[in-house]
Coordinates of C-alpha atoms in Angstrom, one line a residue:
X1 CA -0.9 -21.9 4.1
X2 CA -0.4 -18.0 4.0
X3 CA 0.8 -19.0 0.0
X4 CA 1.4 -16.0 -1.4
X5 CA -0.5 -15.4 -4.9
X6 CA 1.1 -15.1 -8.3
X7 CA 1.8 -11.7 -9.9
X8 CA -0.5 -12.5 -12.4
X9 CA -3.5 -14.9 -11.3
X10 CA -6.1 -16.2 -13.7
X11 CA -8.0 -13.7 -14.9
X12 CA -11.8 -13.7 -15.6
X13 CA -14.5 -11.0 -16.7
X14 CA -18.3 -11.0 -16.0
X15 CA -20.5 -9.6 -19.1
X16 CA -18.3 -7.7 -21.7
X17 CA -14.8 -6.8 -20.9
X18 CA -13.5 -3.3 -20.9
X19 CA -10.3 -3.2 -19.0
X20 CA -9.7 -6.7 -19.9
X21 CA -10.1 -6.4 -23.5
X22 CA -7.8 -8.6 -25.5
X23 CA -6.7 -10.7 -22.4
X24 CA -8.3 -13.8 -24.6
X25 CA -6.3 -13.2 -27.7
X26 CA -2.7 -12.3 -26.0
X27 CA -0.7 -12.5 -22.3
X28 CA 0.3 -9.1 -22.6
X29 CA -1.1 -6.5 -24.9
X30 CA 1.9 -4.3 -27.0
X31 CA 1.3 -1.0 -28.5
X32 CA -0.1 -2.5 -32.1
X33 CA -2.0 -5.2 -30.4
X34 CA -3.4 -2.5 -27.8
X35 CA -4.4 0.0 -31.0
X36 CA -5.9 -3.0 -32.6
X37 CA -8.2 -4.2 -29.7
X38 CA -9.0 -0.5 -27.9
X39 CA -8.2 2.0 -31.4
X40 CA -6.8 5.2 -31.2
X41 CA -7.0 7.9 -28.6
X42 CA -8.0 12.1 -29.1
X43 CA -6.7 14.5 -26.9
X44 CA -9.0 16.6 -24.8
X45 CA -8.7 19.7 -23.0
X46 CA -8.5 20.0 -19.1
X47 CA -11.9 20.9 -18.4
X48 CA -13.6 18.1 -20.8
X49 CA -11.2 15.6 -19.2
X50 CA -12.5 16.8 -15.4
X51 CA -16.0 16.6 -16.9
X52 CA -15.7 13.5 -18.2
X53 CA -14.5 12.1 -14.5
X54 CA -16.9 13.9 -13.3
X55 CA -20.0 13.0 -15.4
X56 CA -18.9 8.8 -15.1
X57 CA -18.4 9.7 -11.2
X58 CA -14.9 8.4 -11.1
X59 CA -13.4 7.8 -7.8
X60 CA -9.6 6.6 -7.3
X61 CA -9.4 2.6 -7.3
X62 CA -6.3 2.2 -4.8
X63 CA -8.3 2.3 -1.8
X64 CA -9.3 6.1 -0.6
X65 CA -11.9 6.5 -3.3
X66 CA -11.1 10.3 -3.6
X67 CA -13.1 12.2 -6.9
X68 CA -10.9 12.4 -9.4
X69 CA -12.3 15.2 -11.3
X70 CA -11.4 17.1 -7.7
X71 CA -8.0 16.0 -7.8
X72 CA -7.9 17.0 -11.6
X73 CA -9.1 20.4 -10.8
X74 CA -7.1 21.0 -7.8
X75 CA -4.0 20.5 -9.6
X76 CA -4.7 22.5 -12.8
X77 CA -5.6 25.5 -10.5
X78 CA -2.1 24.7 -8.4
X79 CA -0.6 24.9 -11.3
X80 CA -1.8 27.9 -13.2
X81 CA -1.7 29.8 -9.4
X82 CA 1.7 29.3 -9.3
X83 CA 3.2 29.3 -12.7
X84 CA 4.5 25.7 -12.6
X85 CA 4.5 22.3 -14.4
X86 CA 2.7 19.8 -12.6
X87 CA 3.8 16.3 -12.6
X88 CA 2.0 13.2 -13.2
X89 CA 2.4 9.9 -11.1
X90 CA 1.0 6.6 -11.9
X91 CA 0.8 4.6 -8.5
X92 CA 1.3 0.9 -9.4
X93 CA 3.0 0.2 -6.0
X94 CA 0.4 -2.8 -5.0
X95 CA 2.2 -4.5 -1.7
X96 CA -0.7 -5.7 0.2
X97 CA -0.4 -9.9 -0.3
X98 CA -3.8 -10.3 -1.4
X99 CA -4.0 -7.6 -3.9
X100 CA -3.3 -8.0 -7.2
X101 CA -5.6 -6.2 -9.8
X102 CA -3.1 -3.6 -10.4
X103 CA -0.2 -5.8 -11.2
X104 CA -2.4 -7.3 -14.0
X105 CA -3.2 -4.3 -15.4
X106 CA 0.2 -3.3 -15.9
X107 CA 1.5 -6.6 -16.8
X108 CA -1.1 -7.5 -19.4
X109 CA -2.1 -3.7 -20.3
X110 CA 0.4 -1.3 -19.7
X111 CA -0.6 1.0 -22.6
X112 CA -4.4 1.6 -21.5
X113 CA -3.1 2.6 -18.3
X114 CA -0.4 5.0 -19.9
X115 CA -3.3 5.9 -22.3
X116 CA -5.5 7.8 -19.3
X117 CA -2.4 9.1 -17.6
X118 CA -0.9 10.6 -20.8
X119 CA -4.6 12.4 -21.7
X120 CA -3.8 13.7 -18.1
X121 CA 0.0 14.9 -18.9
X122 CA -1.3 16.7 -22.0
X123 CA -4.7 18.2 -20.4
X124 CA -2.2 20.1 -17.5
X125 CA 0.9 20.5 -19.3
X126 CA 3.1 18.3 -17.6
X127 CA 6.3 17.5 -18.8
X128 CA 6.8 14.8 -15.8
X129 CA 5.4 11.5 -15.6
X130 CA 6.3 8.7 -13.3
X131 CA 5.2 5.1 -12.8
X132 CA 5.8 3.8 -9.4
X133 CA 6.1 -0.1 -9.0
X134 CA 7.3 -2.3 -6.3
X135 CA 7.6 -5.7 -8.5
X136 CA 10.3 -7.2 -10.9
X137 CA 7.4 -7.7 -13.8
X138 CA 5.5 -4.4 -13.5
X139 CA 8.6 -2.4 -13.9
X140 CA 10.0 -4.7 -16.9
X141 CA 6.4 -4.2 -18.6
X142 CA 5.8 -0.9 -18.2
X143 CA 9.5 0.0 -19.1
X144 CA 8.9 -1.8 -22.1
X145 CA 5.4 -0.2 -22.9
X146 CA 7.6 3.2 -22.6
X147 CA 10.0 2.0 -24.9
X148 CA 7.2 1.1 -27.4
X149 CA 6.0 4.6 -27.4
X150 CA 9.2 6.1 -27.6
X151 CA 8.8 7.9 -24.3
X152 CA 11.9 8.4 -21.9
X153 CA 13.5 10.3 -19.2
X154 CA 16.1 12.4 -21.4
X155 CA 16.5 15.9 -21.1
X156 CA 15.6 16.8 -24.3
X157 CA 12.5 14.9 -24.3
X158 CA 8.9 16.8 -24.7
X159 CA 7.7 14.5 -21.9
X160 CA 10.4 12.6 -19.4
X161 CA 8.8 9.5 -18.6
X162 CA 10.3 6.7 -16.4
X163 CA 9.4 4.0 -13.8
X164 CA 10.2 4.4 -10.2
X165 CA 11.0 1.0 -8.4
X166 CA 10.1 0.8 -5.0
X167 CA 10.5 -1.9 -1.9
X168 CA 7.7 -4.5 -1.5
X169 CA 5.9 -2.9 1.8
X170 CA 2.8 -2.2 2.8
X171 CA 3.5 1.7 3.5
X172 CA 5.3 2.2 0.2
X173 CA 1.7 2.3 -1.8
X174 CA 1.1 5.1 0.2
X175 CA 0.9 8.5 -1.9
X176 CA 3.3 10.5 0.2
X177 CA 5.8 7.4 0.3
X178 CA 6.2 6.9 -3.3
X179 CA 6.4 11.3 -3.9
X180 CA 9.3 10.9 -1.2
X181 CA 11.0 8.1 -3.2
X182 CA 10.6 10.1 -6.5
X183 CA 12.3 12.6 -5.0
X184 CA 15.3 10.8 -4.0
X185 CA 14.5 9.8 -0.4
X186 CA 13.2 6.6 1.2
X187 CA 9.8 5.0 0.1
X188 CA 8.4 5.5 3.4
X189 CA 5.7 8.6 4.5
X190 CA 7.6 11.4 5.6
X191 CA 5.4 11.6 8.8
X192 CA 3.3 14.9 7.6
X193 CA 0.4 15.6 5.4
X194 CA 0.6 17.4 2.7
X195 CA -1.9 17.9 -0.3
X196 CA 0.1 16.4 -3.2
X197 CA -2.0 18.5 -5.3
X198 CA -1.1 21.6 -4.0
X199 CA 2.9 20.4 -3.6
X200 CA 4.0 16.8 -4.8
X201 CA 6.7 16.1 -6.7
X202 CA 9.6 18.4 -6.4
X203 CA 7.1 21.0 -4.6
X204 CA 5.2 20.8 -7.8
X205 CA 1.7 19.9 -7.9
X206 CA 1.4 16.2 -8.4
X207 CA -1.6 14.2 -10.0
X208 CA -1.4 11.0 -8.6
X209 CA -3.7 8.0 -8.8
X210 CA -3.5 4.2 -9.3
X211 CA -3.3 2.4 -12.5
X212 CA -6.8 1.2 -12.4
X213 CA -7.9 4.9 -12.2
X214 CA -6.1 5.9 -15.2
X215 CA -7.4 2.6 -17.2
X216 CA -10.9 3.6 -16.3
X217 CA -10.3 7.0 -17.7
X218 CA -8.6 5.4 -20.9
X219 CA -12.2 4.0 -21.6
X220 CA -14.5 6.4 -20.8
X221 CA -12.7 8.8 -22.8
X222 CA -12.6 6.4 -26.1
X223 CA -16.6 5.1 -25.6
X224 CA -17.7 8.6 -23.9
X225 CA -19.7 9.0 -20.6
X226 CA -23.3 7.8 -21.9
X227 CA -22.0 3.9 -23.3
X228 CA -19.3 3.9 -20.0
X229 CA -22.5 4.9 -18.2
X230 CA -24.8 1.5 -19.7
X231 CA -22.2 -0.8 -17.8
X232 CA -23.0 -1.0 -14.1
X233 CA -25.5 1.3 -11.6
X234 CA -26.2 4.4 -12.1
X235 CA -24.4 6.0 -9.6
X236 CA -21.3 3.9 -9.8
X237 CA -21.7 3.3 -13.7
X238 CA -18.5 1.0 -15.1
X239 CA -16.7 -2.2 -14.0
X240 CA -14.5 -3.1 -11.2
X241 CA -11.4 -5.3 -10.7
X242 CA -11.1 -7.2 -7.8
X243 CA -8.6 -9.7 -6.8
X244 CA -10.6 -12.9 -4.8
X245 CA -8.5 -15.1 -2.8
X246 CA -8.7 -16.6 0.5
X247 CA -10.7 -20.0 0.8
X248 CA -11.5 -20.0 -2.6
X249 CA -10.6 -23.2 -5.4
X250 CA -9.4 -20.2 -7.9
X251 CA -7.7 -17.1 -6.6
X252 CA -8.2 -14.9 -9.7
X253 CA -8.6 -11.2 -10.6
X254 CA -12.1 -10.6 -12.1
X255 CA -14.2 -7.7 -13.8
X256 CA -16.9 -7.1 -13.3
X257 CA -20.0 -4.4 -13.9
X258 CA -20.5 -2.9 -10.5
X259 CA -23.9 -3.8 -9.3
X260 CA -23.1 -7.5 -9.1
X261 CA -24.0 -9.8 -6.5
X262 CA -21.1 -10.7 -4.0
X263 CA -22.0 -14.0 -3.4
X264 CA -22.1 -14.2 -7.5
X265 CA -18.4 -13.5 -7.5
X266 CA -17.3 -15.6 -4.3
X267 CA -19.4 -18.5 -6.9
X268 CA -17.1 -18.0 -9.6
X269 CA -14.0 -18.1 -7.7
X270 CA -15.0 -21.2 -6.0
X271 CA -15.4 -20.4 -2.3
X272 CA -17.9 -22.4 0.4
X273 CA -21.1 -22.0 -0.4
X274 CA -22.1 -20.6 3.4
X275 CA -18.5 -18.7 4.4
X276 CA -17.7 -18.0 8.0
X277 CA -17.2 -14.2 6.9
X278 CA -15.9 -12.5 4.4
X279 CA -12.8 -9.8 4.7
X280 CA -13.6 -6.9 2.3
X281 CA -11.0 -4.2 0.8
X282 CA -8.1 -6.2 2.0
X283 CA -5.6 -5.6 5.1
X284 CA -7.0 -2.2 5.4
X285 CA -10.4 -3.3 5.4
X286 CA -13.6 -5.0 7.1
X287 CA -15.3 -8.3 7.7
X288 CA -18.8 -9.2 6.9
X289 CA -20.7 -12.3 8.1
X290 CA -22.5 -14.9 5.8
X291 CA -25.6 -13.5 5.9
X292 CA -24.4 -9.9 5.2
X293 CA -23.0 -11.2 2.1
X294 CA -26.5 -12.4 0.6
X295 CA -27.0 -8.6 0.6
X296 CA -23.9 -7.0 -0.3
X297 CA -23.2 -5.8 -4.4
X298 CA -20.1 -5.0 -6.1
X299 CA -19.9 -0.9 -5.0
X300 CA -18.4 1.5 -2.8
X301 CA -22.0 2.2 -1.7
X302 CA -23.4 -1.1 -0.9
X303 CA -20.8 -2.6 0.8
X304 CA -20.3 0.7 3.1
X305 CA -24.1 0.5 4.1
X306 CA -23.1 -3.3 5.3
X307 CA -20.1 -2.5 6.7
X308 CA -17.8 -3.6 4.6
X309 CA -15.3 -1.8 2.4
X310 CA -14.5 -1.9 -1.4
X311 CA -11.1 -0.6 -0.3
X312 CA -8.3 -1.7 -2.7
X313 CA -10.6 -4.2 -4.6
X314 CA -9.3 -7.6 -2.2
X315 CA -12.2 -10.1 -1.4
X316 CA -11.1 -12.5 1.0
X317 CA -13.7 -15.6 2.3
X318 CA -13.1 -17.8 5.0
X319 CA -14.6 -21.3 5.5
X320 CA -16.9 -22.5 8.5
X321 CA -13.6 -24.7 9.7
X322 CA -11.2 -22.4 11.0
X323 CA -10.7 -20.2 13.5
X324 CA -11.3 -16.4 12.2
X325 CA -9.5 -15.2 14.9
X326 CA -6.4 -17.5 14.4
X327 CA -6.6 -16.3 11.1
X328 CA -6.8 -12.4 11.8
X329 CA -3.7 -12.6 14.0
X330 CA -1.4 -13.5 11.2
X331 CA -2.7 -10.8 9.3
X332 CA -2.1 -7.9 12.4
X333 CA 1.5 -9.5 13.2
X334 CA 2.0 -9.2 9.9
X335 CA 0.6 -5.3 9.6
X336 CA 2.8 -4.6 12.7
X337 CA 6.1 -6.1 10.7
X338 CA 4.9 -3.2 7.9
X339 CA 5.3 -0.5 10.5
X340 CA 7.4 2.2 8.9
X341 CA 9.2 2.7 12.1
X342 CA 8.3 6.5 12.2
X343 CA 5.8 7.0 15.2
X344 CA 5.0 5.3 18.5
X345 CA 1.3 4.6 17.5
X346 CA 2.5 2.6 14.6
X347 CA 5.8 1.0 15.7
X348 CA 4.8 0.2 19.0
X349 CA 0.9 0.1 18.9
X350 CA 0.1 -2.4 16.3
X351 CA 2.5 -4.8 17.5
X352 CA 0.7 -4.2 20.9
X353 CA -2.6 -4.5 19.5
X354 CA -1.1 -8.0 17.9
X355 CA -0.4 -9.5 21.3
X356 CA -3.9 -8.1 22.5
X357 CA -5.4 -10.3 20.0
X358 CA -2.9 -13.4 20.6
X359 CA -4.1 -12.9 24.7
X360 CA -7.5 -13.5 23.5
X361 CA -6.6 -17.0 21.5
X362 CA -4.6 -17.9 24.7
X363 CA -7.2 -17.3 27.0
X364 CA -6.3 -14.2 28.3
X365 CA -10.5 -13.4 29.0
X366 CA -12.3 -10.1 29.1
X367 CA -9.5 -8.4 30.3
X368 CA -7.5 -9.2 27.4
X369 CA -10.4 -8.2 25.0
X370 CA -10.5 -4.4 26.8
X371 CA -7.1 -4.3 26.8
X372 CA -7.4 -4.9 22.6
X373 CA -10.2 -2.7 22.1
X374 CA -8.0 0.0 24.0
X375 CA -5.0 0.1 21.6
X376 CA -7.2 0.0 18.8
X377 CA -8.7 3.2 19.5
X378 CA -5.1 4.7 21.0
X379 CA -3.6 3.9 17.7
X380 CA -6.0 5.7 15.3
X381 CA -5.7 9.1 14.3
X382 CA -2.3 9.7 15.6
X383 CA -0.1 7.6 13.4
X384 CA 2.2 9.6 10.7
X385 CA 0.3 8.1 8.0
X386 CA -2.5 5.8 7.3
X387 CA -1.1 2.2 8.1
X388 CA -2.2 2.5 11.5
X389 CA -6.0 3.8 10.7
X390 CA -6.1 0.9 8.4
X391 CA -4.9 -1.9 10.6
X392 CA -6.7 -1.0 13.7
X393 CA -10.0 -0.8 11.4
X394 CA -9.2 -4.5 10.2
X395 CA -8.7 -5.3 14.0
X396 CA -11.5 -3.2 15.4
X397 CA -14.1 -5.6 12.4
X398 CA -12.6 -8.8 13.5
X399 CA -13.6 -8.3 17.0
X400 CA -17.0 -7.0 15.8
X401 CA -17.8 -10.0 13.1
X402 CA -17.1 -13.3 14.8
X403 CA -18.7 -12.3 18.1
X404 CA -19.6 -16.1 18.6
X405 CA -15.9 -17.7 18.1
X406 CA -14.9 -14.6 20.5
X407 CA -16.9 -15.5 23.1
X408 CA -15.4 -18.7 22.9
X409 CA -12.1 -17.7 23.5
X410 CA -13.1 -15.0 25.9
X411 CA -15.7 -16.7 28.2
X412 CA -14.9 -20.3 27.3
X413 CA -11.9 -22.7 26.2
X414 CA -11.5 -21.6 22.7
X415 CA -13.2 -22.7 19.4
X416 CA -11.4 -25.6 18.9
X417 CA -10.6 -25.1 15.2
X418 CA -7.7 -24.8 13.8
X419 CA -5.4 -21.9 12.2
X420 CA -5.1 -23.2 8.5
X421 CA -3.0 -19.9 7.1
X422 CA -6.2 -19.3 4.2
X423 CA -5.2 -15.2 4.2
X424 CA -2.7 -15.0 1.4
X425 CA 0.9 -13.6 3.0
X426 CA 4.3 -12.9 1.8
X427 CA 6.7 -15.8 2.2
X428 CA 8.2 -15.8 5.6
X429 CA 5.6 -12.7 6.4
X430 CA 7.6 -10.5 3.9
X431 CA 8.4 -9.7 0.4
X432 CA 7.4 -12.1 -2.2
X433 CA 9.8 -15.0 -3.4
X434 CA 12.5 -13.4 -6.7
X435 CA 11.4 -9.8 -5.5
X436 CA 13.7 -7.8 -3.3
X437 CA 11.8 -7.1 -0.1
X438 CA 13.4 -4.2 1.1
X439 CA 14.6 -3.5 -2.7
X440 CA 15.7 -0.2 -1.9
X441 CA 18.9 0.7 0.0
X442 CA 17.0 1.9 2.8
X443 CA 15.8 -1.3 3.4
X444 CA 19.0 -3.0 2.9
X445 CA 21.2 -5.1 5.7
X446 CA 22.3 -2.3 7.8
X447 CA 26.3 -2.6 8.9
X448 CA 25.2 0.2 11.6
X449 CA 25.5 -0.6 15.2
X450 CA 24.5 1.9 18.0
X451 CA 25.6 1.4 21.6
X452 CA 25.0 2.8 25.1
X453 CA 27.1 4.1 27.2
X454 CA 25.7 3.3 30.5
X455 CA 28.7 5.1 32.0
X456 CA 27.3 8.4 30.5
X457 CA 23.4 7.3 30.3
X458 CA 21.7 9.3 32.5
X459 CA 17.7 8.1 31.8
X460 CA 16.6 11.3 30.1
X461 CA 14.6 9.2 27.1
X462 CA 15.1 10.9 24.1
X463 CA 16.9 8.1 22.4
X464 CA 13.4 6.2 22.5
X465 CA 11.8 9.1 21.3
X466 CA 13.7 9.8 18.0
X467 CA 14.6 6.2 17.5
X468 CA 11.9 3.8 18.6
X469 CA 13.0 1.3 16.0
X470 CA 15.7 0.6 18.3
X471 CA 15.3 1.8 21.8
X472 CA 12.4 1.6 24.5
X473 CA 12.6 2.4 27.9
X474 CA 12.1 0.1 30.6
X475 CA 10.2 0.6 34.1
X476 CA 13.5 2.7 35.5
X477 CA 13.5 5.0 32.7
X478 CA 16.3 3.6 30.8
X479 CA 16.9 1.7 27.8
X480 CA 16.2 -1.6 27.9
X481 CA 19.0 -2.6 25.4
X482 CA 22.7 -1.7 25.4
X483 CA 23.2 -2.2 21.5
X484 CA 21.2 -2.9 18.8
X485 CA 21.1 -3.0 14.7
X486 CA 20.3 0.2 12.6
X487 CA 18.0 -0.4 10.1
X488 CA 19.2 1.0 7.1
X489 CA 15.9 3.5 6.9
X490 CA 16.4 5.1 10.4
X491 CA 20.3 5.7 10.0
X492 CA 19.3 9.6 9.6
X493 CA 17.2 9.5 12.8
X494 CA 20.3 7.2 14.4
X495 CA 22.7 10.1 13.8
X496 CA 20.1 12.4 15.1
X497 CA 19.1 10.5 18.5
X498 CA 23.8 10.5 19.1
X499 CA 23.7 14.1 18.4
X500 CA 20.7 15.3 20.5
X501 CA 21.7 12.8 23.8
X502 CA 22.2 15.2 26.6
X503 CA 24.7 13.2 28.3
X504 CA 26.5 12.0 25.0
X505 CA 25.9 8.3 26.0
X506 CA 25.3 7.1 22.2
X507 CA 27.7 6.2 20.0
X508 CA 27.6 4.4 16.5
X509 CA 30.0 2.2 14.8
X510 CA 30.4 0.3 11.7
X511 CA 30.8 -3.8 11.4
X512 CA 32.0 -5.7 8.9
X513 CA 34.5 -6.0 6.4
X514 CA 33.7 -2.5 4.7
X515 CA 34.0 -0.7 8.3
X516 CA 36.8 1.4 7.1
X517 CA 34.3 3.5 4.6
X518 CA 31.9 5.8 5.9
X519 CA 28.4 5.3 5.1
X520 CA 25.7 7.5 4.5
X521 CA 27.1 10.4 6.4
X522 CA 26.9 8.6 9.7
X523 CA 30.2 8.7 12.0
X524 CA 32.4 6.1 12.2
X525 CA 33.9 5.7 16.1
X526 CA 36.0 3.7 17.4
X527 CA 34.8 2.2 21.0
X528 CA 35.4 4.9 23.5
X529 CA 35.7 7.6 21.4
X530 CA 32.2 8.6 21.1
X531 CA 31.6 11.8 23.8
X532 CA 35.0 13.0 21.9
X533 CA 34.4 12.9 18.3
X534 CA 30.9 14.3 18.8
X535 CA 31.8 17.1 21.6
X536 CA 33.8 18.7 18.9

């Protein structure tokens, strides 16, 4: 039930391999084997590289699908205009339980990814390359690949290259989260939308795309746009890497040409002949029903047309003998847990949405359904990052795709089918076993506790606005807790809440054997001294 996928599941290919070339020879292509399989790669000028990406219609393979040539040109123009060297970032942060395609590429073909990234770095005149990862296996493989090429982060290096390891969290994979962590901050979105092409790492124009995108560029640079276009669809040429899991006999990562029928991919993985539904694009994606599966082909445009989503390339069928709402509830609860805790629509809205779906399953009737729809609507386009939007899209798709099952729960006594946990989640709802689930200090166990002094509190409510991770206001307008642990990533906000409380009713204390030393600029206050210490 809800078993986590291994970092490197079974890998299959339909047709001739491109990204997976050599996988039948060795488990991991080191640099000599990589060159034997793929051959050398000549450098290309910036405009030549952008034209290549445009001719093959290369789009980001991390979910958003932004045209790569536009991103490349935007970075070049910003760098020239400002007179600064840009930065190249490979996003290998694959923190969704149902996605493994980038993890497979980094573990088995790291040099193909580096080929594309180094092509871009040379064309742009970049002197910094960072590869963002979240898993021990991907960190080890990529650091080994950099060493095999003689690349390092030394000050005298012509190109400073390094691996940035971040915690395994859904929001870590956001571009803004990765950039923030590279700059030394926590791996969570900053809450403001700034184009990385204009101002990314260190404020420099930054070319950031996911691992498969750079690998696809390396393939196209070697074989040329004409030969690349001989595979797949005319308007979406090449191959796509998919992770297929859920109700399948053989979870796998599979490389397929665009245009292959989706039902054929499902058949290869041993999915039910007539699935009840298929989740496309992962946990920020959309469900399609069994009838629609027969119409869909593997392409961004086709899946969009039938109400699905290519997204991050995750495909998850479920069988007819499970409750789709119950399966989706487990995912909705996990998505709520993955909040960065920075804004109300995410921190408060996503748990409310999950509770709304649970109310439907528990017989809440039409009122529960309307409440869920309203919460999902209110969450969208109001968050500090895209996590609330993607989660709301998943919930709305769930309600839309399974109308018969929904009617059985809303108007009757339920569908009578069990919840088997067929959609993969990390063990315990958090990070995979053996991988730090908050691997950065900002997500470690906190020794800080924040207290409310009820003799001073006047119910101004600023604490709930600044620190929603800890404080919520009750019906009387006062905080609902008197003391609470402060998450590591929220320590700075906790300090701000203490300083901004108009009544000076908050204080922070450090607990445990190390309480004698202040931590991360948080004041260590003995009980009863908070007002005087902060009032000086």
